Amino acid sequence: MSATATSPSLIVGIDLGTTHTVVAWAERDAGPGAIRVFSIPQLVTATEIEARPLLPSLLYAPLPGEAPADPFGDAPFAIGEHARRRGGEIPGRLIASAKSWLCHPAVDRTAPILPWGAAEEAASLPRVSPLDASARILAHVRRTWDDAFPERPLAAQEVVLTVPASFDEVARELTVEAARRAGLSARLLEEPQAAFYDFMRLAGAEGLDALLARSDGEAMVLVCDVGGGTTDLSLIRVARGDGAAKDHPEVSRVAVGHHLLLGGDNMDLALAHLCEPRLVGSASDKLDAARFGQLVLACRAAKERLLAGGPSSGSAGSAAPSPPDEAPVTVLSHGARLVGGALTTRLGREEVEGVVLDGFFPEAPRGARPQRGRSGLVAFGLPYERDVAITRHVAWFFARHAPEARGPTALLLNGGVFRARRVAERLAQVVERWGGPPLDLLPHADPDLAVARGAVAYGLALAGRGVRIEGGAARGYYVGLEPPAGGGPRPAVCVVPRGAKEGSVHAAAGRTFALVVGRPVRFDLFASDDARVDRAGDLVPLEDDRFEALPPIAVAFDAGDAARAATGKQAEVRVQIEGELTAIGTLDLACVEVDAAAPRRFRLAFQLREDGRGARSAEAEGGAPAERAQARPHAAATPGGKRLDEAREAIERVFGKGRPDVAPREAKNLVRELERVLGERATWTTETARALLDTLVPSARSRRRSADHERVFWSLAGYCLRPGFGDAGDPARVAALAPLFAERLAFPQEARSWQQFWIAWRRIAGGLDEPLQVAIRDLADPFLAPAEQRLKKPKGVKPEALDDLLELCASLERVPAGRRSELGAWILERTWTDRDARLWAAIGRLGARVPAYASVHHVVSPAAAERWIDHLLREKWQELPSAAPAAVQLARRTGDRARDVSDRVRGEVERRLVKVGAPEAWLKAVREVVAVEESERAAFFGEGLPVGLRLVSE
């Protein structure tokens, strides 16, 4: 990162928006009135460059042979206006809404999944992750800035980067990481606050005084920011100061709304669904995902033209030209079969206003509540809100956070949709009808620029040049504790109270906890934006309607050599919990050792990936040298208990150093012996299973002693590590087992050993990364492919139990979709002559619309799934028990056009399911989008994991 020896001379605000990116700046010693907007140079055609205030937050991958200029080092993408234009012309090559993908928990946001829905065969198409897409846009900003201000490089300035107020801690950390990858160090600011900072900049002291005069000395301002991807709601209180400060207004942020993936993108989708039947001529026909993406972009352009009227009531500035009465919507054809090579329809202004007003801003009384769940408008894999009525979300937000007030005293609107006078008026009318005080609709300047300018005003306020909005943490943060032995609600301890100031460290005073070290543990975190304020250290019952579960923190702290030597097992360290809302806007948690001469500080970090495999190391800081989490499993990382010690001894007898008193049959009977000691395997907790594995793996070489040793080793290893993730130490355990795959079997003539070998890798498939899964396929494919493929078999390898090998390969969800489709085709060919039900079960897993553990970008194409369904419908389902379950997996409705099979095919599957008397739940999964409950995901992720904290004193 560039740096200078001097302190930053400029404050730069960056609004990294879903639709546009905007940059504003000012000298550090300037006043709020000196803020300027940086016009960002960008390609507007393949060869022309212009500097514009708005940089479309879009990346376009040029076609092979297309050679646009690359003056900014953006290759292999074009970024900005040219990307917007070409993306609307060429289907499947545009990356949009990267910001929305940053907060999508069902995908790996660090994996190259964009452009979403790109064809499997498009091997030459460059792909990036949502994280990298955001970083590339910021890098474009940095390079163009540095060209314009070579003496003041952006990396050396004070950068304020705005995010939705409702962004959770993971999305905020990813935003900070995107800035870091672009070479920037940034402070985060919530977008509604930025909009209010811009209002204060424009209004000045006189404007704030006037607001207070109209509100009897105290104003409650509702800020509604409807952006391209999110709707952000905040409550801001403005009041006169006390005593000597009575002439200076005090401004504080009172509350922040839940994350709402609901904004302009949803309106574009609604308009696209309206236009699609007009273009294709039939309500049953649909455009493919790539061309539907073109249609969405065309509807966005039409919406922006038709709603870009004069400013709404209360706006500042002169009126803009009146919008047209209608606008064309055009989707280019793949070929020249259509007249003019395109499909065209038109949208009328009243029609667009009707969709937006009736669908997104309907009447909503103060007591209205939005429908919850995830089954709304989905087209590109994003889990939009089920209830798109923004007014209902606004009403519910206000009722929760201002229960004693009938309504706010003022309303500040931000976002391009409010350029339309009727839309702004509708929301104001809805709020006024709640029966509160007369509503003051605050003036707003250009909504596209307000957030970036407000970010600079915030930086100036930090430097003492303007009024600062106080408020601190919008949510309180809590760590879950063990449930009470006698039953009742699970308790949690508050670690960062709601309203905590940035940079202030909060300790759970008066409470000491036992932190288990030397063993994997998990910390369950919760957030609450409830109006009640708990103090750090308060114990509260976890109530579903008050608390939101955050991604867990799963770590394994090293107990230290002294502790291990003293106990021979894990150790407990007495700690207090500290929490801090950092100056850059992220959450920092730590456990700090108490009663120690050189206390260690155990830092905690969120898991950023959806499968739990991306947990970052935890560090110990303080008086002693830093100790990182163990990179390997070890015998010390085990729970106690005489029965478990006896079970570990049984494993040591068989797989430990050779002992003369061990009978040959002990290896064959080891699993039976473990069940005698611990109970049936089905009752073993994850904690117990991992403890057994940690005893077994260090003696992995002993599996070569006999065929029984080898078979039992793989049987026990696979069972104890299933499903390959969920415990803090699982990545290290998988890493310890991974090299053993290449060694294969010492007794390859034993069919039962091959069977357990394949089953073990299938059981832990969820913990295997893509390279290892691909390596397994590379070994397996020559033995599974049809003979005409003539794949070369590796020398010296003659595997048996090929049916189990097939089931393993069908479970490898991180193998690229093209190769998984290829395997499905091979299996399909076998079904013509082989009636084995396992074949269709394997095809169902390969073609599942919703993966069991992998990111959804690994799903095979709908075209492949439809080919398999076509053959499945010809089978006699009564004679094939796997037929109906496979059909449900292949035809399950997700709402994502890039994954769903056609309505026609899904209808055929539904009729067949009805005919065979399938359960209603299966039919429902095919008919409609059925949300996967979070509790199901949590159970799959970490059943039996210890909470990690035990209250020992108050």
XYZ file of C-alpha atoms in Angstrom, residues 242-721:
480
model
C -27.816 21.059 28.101
C -26.277 23.932 29.985
C -23.511 25.735 28.149
C -24.081 23.523 25.111
C -27.719 24.494 24.670
C -26.894 26.511 21.546
C -25.313 23.442 19.934
C -27.672 20.666 18.854
C -26.938 17.116 19.937
C -27.454 14.444 17.295
C -27.521 10.707 18.053
C -28.434 7.593 16.145
C -31.102 5.774 18.154
C -31.694 2.588 16.160
C -30.812 0.678 13.002
C -33.088 -1.712 11.148
C -32.601 -5.356 10.237
C -30.751 -6.233 7.063
C -33.193 -5.977 4.154
C -31.977 -7.271 0.808
C -34.644 -5.178 -0.821
C -34.192 -2.191 -3.102
C -34.023 -1.029 -6.677
C -32.875 -4.464 -7.870
C -36.178 -5.946 -6.677
C -38.128 -3.303 -8.570
C -36.136 -4.078 -11.707
C -36.928 -7.771 -11.258
C -40.640 -7.071 -10.814
C -40.664 -5.029 -14.016
C -38.730 -7.749 -15.825
C -41.296 -10.357 -14.783
C -44.002 -7.985 -16.055
C -42.289 -7.570 -19.431
C -41.154 -11.143 -20.009
C -44.512 -12.565 -21.244
C -44.829 -9.645 -23.674
C -41.434 -10.412 -25.148
C -41.756 -14.185 -25.504
C -45.458 -14.173 -26.328
C -46.518 -16.684 -23.701
C -46.814 -16.747 -19.924
C -45.396 -20.280 -19.861
C -42.240 -19.543 -21.883
C -39.253 -17.962 -20.217
C -35.991 -16.366 -21.213
C -32.820 -18.146 -20.205
C -30.871 -16.766 -17.253
C -28.421 -14.747 -19.359
C -31.087 -13.044 -21.481
C -33.282 -12.473 -18.444
C -30.299 -10.640 -16.994
C -30.335 -8.418 -20.080
C -34.037 -7.801 -19.540
C -33.458 -6.752 -15.923
C -30.823 -4.238 -17.039
C -33.154 -2.896 -19.725
C -35.967 -2.510 -17.184
C -33.594 -0.703 -14.830
C -32.690 1.773 -17.570
C -36.372 2.317 -18.398
C -37.282 2.733 -14.720
C -34.557 5.317 -14.192
C -35.749 7.327 -17.209
C -39.417 7.135 -16.278
C -38.988 7.938 -12.582
C -36.378 10.676 -13.001
C -38.854 13.517 -12.622
C -38.470 16.821 -10.859
C -37.569 16.756 -7.185
C -40.165 15.643 -4.719
C -41.791 17.970 -2.264
C -39.258 19.242 0.176
C -36.345 18.714 -2.214
C -33.751 21.326 -2.803
C -32.920 22.790 -6.162
C -34.770 23.495 -9.352
C -36.977 20.978 -11.072
C -35.487 18.620 -13.641
C -37.100 18.065 -17.038
C -40.273 16.018 -16.954
C -39.771 12.315 -17.692
C -41.178 10.695 -20.848
C -44.525 8.908 -20.810
C -42.976 5.597 -21.873
C -39.623 3.974 -22.578
C -38.533 1.020 -24.731
C -37.323 -2.271 -23.257
C -35.159 -4.291 -25.629
C -33.411 -7.652 -25.310
C -31.020 -8.584 -28.085
C -31.452 -11.944 -29.756
C -28.861 -14.722 -29.685
C -29.132 -14.867 -33.446
C -30.842 -13.280 -36.443
C -33.974 -15.423 -36.440
C -36.040 -12.619 -34.969
C -36.982 -9.554 -36.916
C -34.409 -6.906 -36.175
C -32.421 -9.421 -34.113
C -34.119 -8.281 -30.889
C -37.184 -8.571 -28.679
C -38.817 -5.251 -27.798
C -41.704 -3.983 -25.691
C -42.466 -0.715 -23.929
C -43.065 0.369 -20.343
C -45.284 3.315 -19.492
C -44.490 5.758 -16.682
C -47.831 5.169 -14.966
C -47.294 1.426 -15.298
C -43.870 1.638 -13.630
C -45.159 3.918 -10.891
C -48.006 1.489 -10.297
C -45.630 -1.467 -9.864
C -43.397 0.522 -7.536
C -46.197 2.194 -5.542
C -48.580 -0.752 -5.211
C -45.926 -3.435 -4.805
C -43.220 -1.690 -2.801
C -44.939 1.300 -1.157
C -48.507 0.176 -0.374
C -50.528 1.622 2.478
C -49.318 0.239 5.819
C -50.678 1.148 9.263
C -48.281 1.660 12.130
C -49.022 -1.815 13.462
C -48.232 -3.584 10.189
C -45.651 -6.347 10.244
C -43.805 -7.768 7.218
C -44.102 -11.396 6.265
C -40.943 -13.236 7.256
C -39.122 -15.958 5.349
C -37.182 -16.251 2.117
C -39.318 -16.924 -0.898
C -39.583 -13.619 -2.687
C -38.351 -12.435 -6.048
C -35.179 -14.354 -6.855
C -33.498 -14.441 -10.232
C -29.754 -14.499 -9.768
C -29.218 -16.515 -6.635
C -29.689 -13.695 -4.133
C -32.065 -14.343 -1.196
C -34.259 -11.260 -1.442
C -36.890 -10.429 1.147
C -40.118 -12.349 0.894
C -42.204 -9.251 1.653
C -41.229 -6.485 -0.767
C -43.522 -3.881 0.828
C -40.978 -1.371 2.078
C -43.722 0.518 3.939
C -44.481 -2.522 6.125
C -40.807 -2.874 7.000
C -40.710 0.840 7.866
C -43.790 0.555 10.098
C -42.459 -2.483 11.960
C -39.052 -0.841 12.431
C -40.546 2.299 13.924
C -42.950 0.397 16.174
C -40.106 -1.687 17.607
C -37.740 1.175 18.302
C -40.149 3.985 19.223
C -43.012 2.106 20.877
C -44.290 5.195 22.727
C -44.375 7.481 19.673
C -47.143 7.538 17.100
C -44.780 8.645 14.397
C -41.532 10.490 13.670
C -41.342 14.253 13.530
C -39.228 14.309 10.382
C -38.495 12.065 7.401
C -35.285 12.017 5.345
C -35.389 10.070 2.088
C -32.364 8.891 0.159
C -31.981 6.740 -2.920
C -32.689 7.126 -6.608
C -36.241 5.787 -6.359
C -37.241 8.913 -4.431
C -36.459 11.073 -7.449
C -39.999 10.156 -8.430
C -42.283 12.690 -6.750
C -45.167 10.248 -6.352
C -42.968 7.646 -4.645
C -41.616 10.142 -2.109
C -45.108 11.484 -1.493
C -46.525 7.987 -1.009
C -44.053 7.080 1.734
C -44.602 10.433 3.460
C -48.383 9.918 3.317
C -48.086 6.415 4.802
C -46.050 7.726 7.729
C -48.363 10.727 8.276
C -51.386 8.403 8.511
C -49.889 6.761 11.598
C -51.299 9.725 13.503
C -48.060 11.208 14.779
C -46.999 14.864 14.887
C -46.971 16.915 11.668
C -44.332 15.318 9.459
C -41.407 17.432 8.314
C -40.129 16.085 4.972
C -36.501 17.142 5.001
C -34.955 18.510 1.815
C -32.373 16.361 0.068
C -30.018 17.176 -2.741
C -28.878 14.695 -5.387
C -29.435 11.277 -3.724
C -26.763 9.650 -5.877
C -24.088 11.879 -4.336
C -25.403 12.388 -0.805
C -23.810 9.341 0.829
C -20.293 9.990 -0.475
C -20.501 13.668 0.471
C -21.891 12.745 3.872
C -18.951 10.384 4.423
C -16.596 13.344 3.986
C -18.727 15.478 6.316
C -18.382 12.701 8.898
C -14.608 12.764 8.535
C -14.654 16.523 8.995
C -16.838 16.148 12.090
C -14.288 13.751 13.570
C -11.719 16.487 13.018
C -13.934 18.969 14.903
C -15.381 20.685 11.840
C -19.061 19.907 12.144
C -21.702 18.260 14.303
C -21.021 14.593 14.984
C -23.742 11.953 15.189
C -23.316 9.986 18.408
C -24.801 6.594 19.071
C -22.105 3.931 19.028
C -22.955 0.309 18.384
C -26.345 -0.165 16.739
C -26.649 -3.607 18.324
C -25.666 -5.277 21.542
C -23.496 -8.395 21.284
C -23.785 -11.502 23.445
C -21.958 -14.810 23.938
C -24.144 -17.852 24.553
C -23.466 -19.996 27.622
C -24.277 -23.603 28.458
C -28.017 -24.252 28.941
C -29.041 -24.674 32.583
C -28.944 -28.262 33.787
C -32.522 -28.090 35.018
C -33.893 -26.740 31.744
C -35.129 -23.297 30.828
C -33.945 -20.647 28.346
C -30.310 -20.670 27.402
C -28.455 -17.747 28.999
C -26.077 -15.354 27.294
C -23.718 -12.719 28.627
C -23.597 -9.216 27.161
C -20.082 -8.388 25.964
C -20.657 -5.186 23.960
C -23.751 -3.197 24.971
C -25.951 -1.460 22.481
C -24.767 2.129 22.118
C -21.117 1.311 22.921
C -18.745 4.003 21.694
C -16.142 3.268 19.055
C -12.779 2.367 20.527
C -14.153 1.761 24.047
C -13.266 -1.621 25.530
C -16.076 -3.279 27.479
C -15.452 -6.052 29.967
C -18.004 -8.410 31.462
C -17.142 -7.003 34.866
C -17.725 -9.182 37.903
C -17.905 -12.371 35.875
C -15.112 -14.857 35.466
C -15.331 -17.688 32.973
C -13.513 -20.949 32.443
C -12.074 -21.038 28.929
C -11.097 -24.500 27.773
C -7.734 -24.431 25.982
C -5.932 -27.273 24.293
C -9.218 -28.454 22.811
C -11.494 -27.197 20.004
C -14.365 -25.057 21.265
C -17.070 -22.934 19.712
C -18.391 -19.566 20.806
C -21.997 -18.877 19.830
C -22.537 -15.174 19.222
C -25.809 -13.265 19.132
C -26.818 -9.691 18.363
C -29.854 -7.713 19.449
C -31.116 -4.311 18.358
C -33.841 -4.342 20.997
C -34.667 -0.962 22.502
C -33.656 -2.178 25.973
C -30.000 -1.677 26.829
C -28.054 -4.348 28.718
C -24.721 -3.629 30.351
C -21.528 -5.569 29.698
C -21.618 -8.583 32.009
C -25.415 -8.814 32.254
C -26.864 -12.312 31.951
C -30.009 -12.454 29.812
C -32.187 -15.288 28.483
C -31.942 -15.844 24.739
C -35.323 -15.087 23.207
C -35.913 -15.797 19.525
C -37.705 -12.529 18.827
C -34.935 -10.399 20.364
C -31.738 -12.087 19.260
C -30.178 -12.854 15.919
C -27.584 -15.621 15.667
C -24.275 -14.523 14.139
C -21.693 -16.776 12.473
C -20.016 -18.759 15.262
C -16.406 -18.429 16.304
C -14.773 -21.849 16.258
C -11.192 -22.010 17.528
C -8.699 -24.219 19.321
C -6.420 -22.373 21.727
C -3.115 -23.983 22.638
C -2.980 -24.828 26.326
C 0.777 -24.241 26.424
C 3.489 -26.768 27.173
C 3.379 -26.188 30.939
C -0.346 -26.771 31.187
C -0.199 -29.943 29.092
C 2.699 -31.279 31.106
C 0.820 -30.637 34.325
C -2.492 -32.194 33.307
C -1.805 -34.500 30.422
C -5.066 -33.244 28.925
C -6.774 -29.974 28.117
C -6.553 -27.109 30.587
C -8.955 -24.418 31.741
C -7.890 -20.792 31.942
C -9.875 -18.308 34.004
C -10.749 -15.325 31.817
C -12.905 -12.264 31.471
C -14.539 -11.406 28.161
C -13.733 -8.103 26.502
C -15.484 -6.581 23.494
C -14.815 -3.490 21.429
C -16.438 -1.761 18.487
C -13.308 -0.753 16.593
C -12.728 2.648 15.052
C -13.127 1.183 11.563
C -16.558 -0.234 12.427
C -15.859 -3.934 13.047
C -16.349 -6.065 16.164
C -13.341 -7.274 18.180
C -13.780 -9.893 20.919
C -11.209 -11.445 23.221
C -10.868 -13.566 26.350
C -8.314 -12.047 28.753
C -6.621 -14.219 31.355
C -7.118 -13.119 34.961
C -4.937 -13.688 38.036
C -1.820 -14.129 35.889
C 1.455 -12.244 36.095
C 1.658 -12.065 32.306
C -1.973 -12.387 31.169
C -2.656 -13.742 27.724
C -5.283 -12.228 25.452
C -7.094 -14.760 23.261
C -8.516 -12.956 20.237
C -11.570 -14.314 18.482
C -12.528 -13.958 14.831
C -15.645 -14.753 12.825
C -15.889 -17.638 10.425
C -16.332 -15.969 7.037
C -17.208 -18.991 4.881
C -20.543 -20.702 4.762
C -19.290 -24.216 5.485
C -17.207 -23.351 8.500
C -13.952 -24.313 6.801
C -12.670 -20.776 6.636
C -12.310 -20.073 10.346
C -9.375 -17.832 10.952
C -6.770 -18.612 13.540
C -7.250 -17.223 16.999
C -4.276 -15.571 18.601
C -3.044 -15.218 22.150
C -1.578 -11.826 22.896
C -0.197 -10.069 25.922
C 2.592 -10.678 28.405
C 3.469 -14.106 27.008
C 4.563 -14.839 23.427
C 1.650 -15.268 21.052
C 0.373 -18.821 20.807
C -1.624 -19.709 17.719
C -4.221 -22.408 17.355
C -2.727 -25.825 16.803
C -2.270 -26.742 13.139
C -2.605 -30.441 13.911
C -4.853 -32.551 16.109
C -3.202 -33.870 19.246
C -4.063 -36.270 22.015
C -4.393 -33.451 24.517
C -7.424 -32.076 22.656
C -9.853 -34.530 24.259
C -12.640 -34.397 26.802
C -12.255 -36.255 30.065
C -14.169 -39.156 31.554
C -13.178 -42.684 32.568
C -15.165 -44.305 29.775
C -13.528 -42.143 27.153
C -10.106 -42.854 28.642
C -10.894 -46.554 28.412
C -11.961 -46.149 24.778
C -8.778 -44.261 23.930
C -6.766 -46.996 25.604
C -8.500 -49.576 23.410
C -7.430 -47.626 20.297
C -3.888 -47.286 21.635
C -3.679 -51.038 22.224
C -4.545 -51.779 18.617
C -2.833 -48.923 16.775
C -0.172 -47.749 19.252
C 3.335 -49.117 19.586
C 3.404 -52.865 19.101
C 2.497 -54.705 22.305
C 2.921 -58.468 22.770
C -0.306 -58.814 24.764
C -2.562 -57.630 21.908
C -4.391 -60.501 20.260
C -4.901 -60.381 16.442
C -8.676 -60.357 16.856
C -8.560 -57.080 18.852
C -8.184 -55.084 15.649
C -11.162 -56.823 14.048
C -13.272 -56.288 17.167
C -12.158 -52.729 17.986
C -15.390 -50.981 16.936
C -17.422 -53.513 18.913
C -15.217 -52.852 21.953
C -15.656 -49.089 21.630
C -19.433 -49.523 21.504
C -19.263 -51.690 24.628
C -17.442 -48.891 26.457
C -19.197 -45.817 25.030
C -22.535 -47.132 23.834
C -23.791 -47.537 20.285
C -22.002 -45.419 17.687
C -25.176 -43.510 16.868
C -25.097 -42.037 20.384
C -21.514 -40.711 20.164
C -21.421 -36.938 20.202
C -19.240 -34.969 17.825
C -17.009 -34.227 20.808
C -16.525 -37.903 21.596
C -16.035 -38.903 17.977
C -13.383 -36.243 17.402
C -11.574 -37.289 20.594
C -11.370 -40.862 19.295
C -10.108 -39.636 15.946
C -7.431 -37.531 17.610
C -6.197 -40.690 19.319
C -6.288 -42.717 16.099
C -4.685 -40.383 13.545
C -1.215 -40.067 15.113
C -0.894 -43.860 14.681
C -2.078 -43.855 11.065
C 0.993 -45.801 9.891
C -0.093 -48.694 12.063
C -3.010 -49.311 9.746
C -0.555 -51.232 7.550
C -0.027 -53.980 10.156
C -2.797 -56.148 8.761
C -5.829 -56.083 6.509
C -8.035 -55.850 9.619
C -6.041 -52.875 10.915
C -6.457 -51.088 7.593
C -10.162 -51.791 7.249
C -10.954 -50.768 10.835
C -8.793 -47.651 10.590
C -10.779 -46.306 7.648
C -14.105 -47.391 9.125
C -13.378 -45.569 12.382
C -11.679 -42.517 10.827
C -14.535 -41.808 8.435
C -17.214 -42.292 11.057
C -15.532 -40.129 13.687
C -14.810 -37.233 11.315
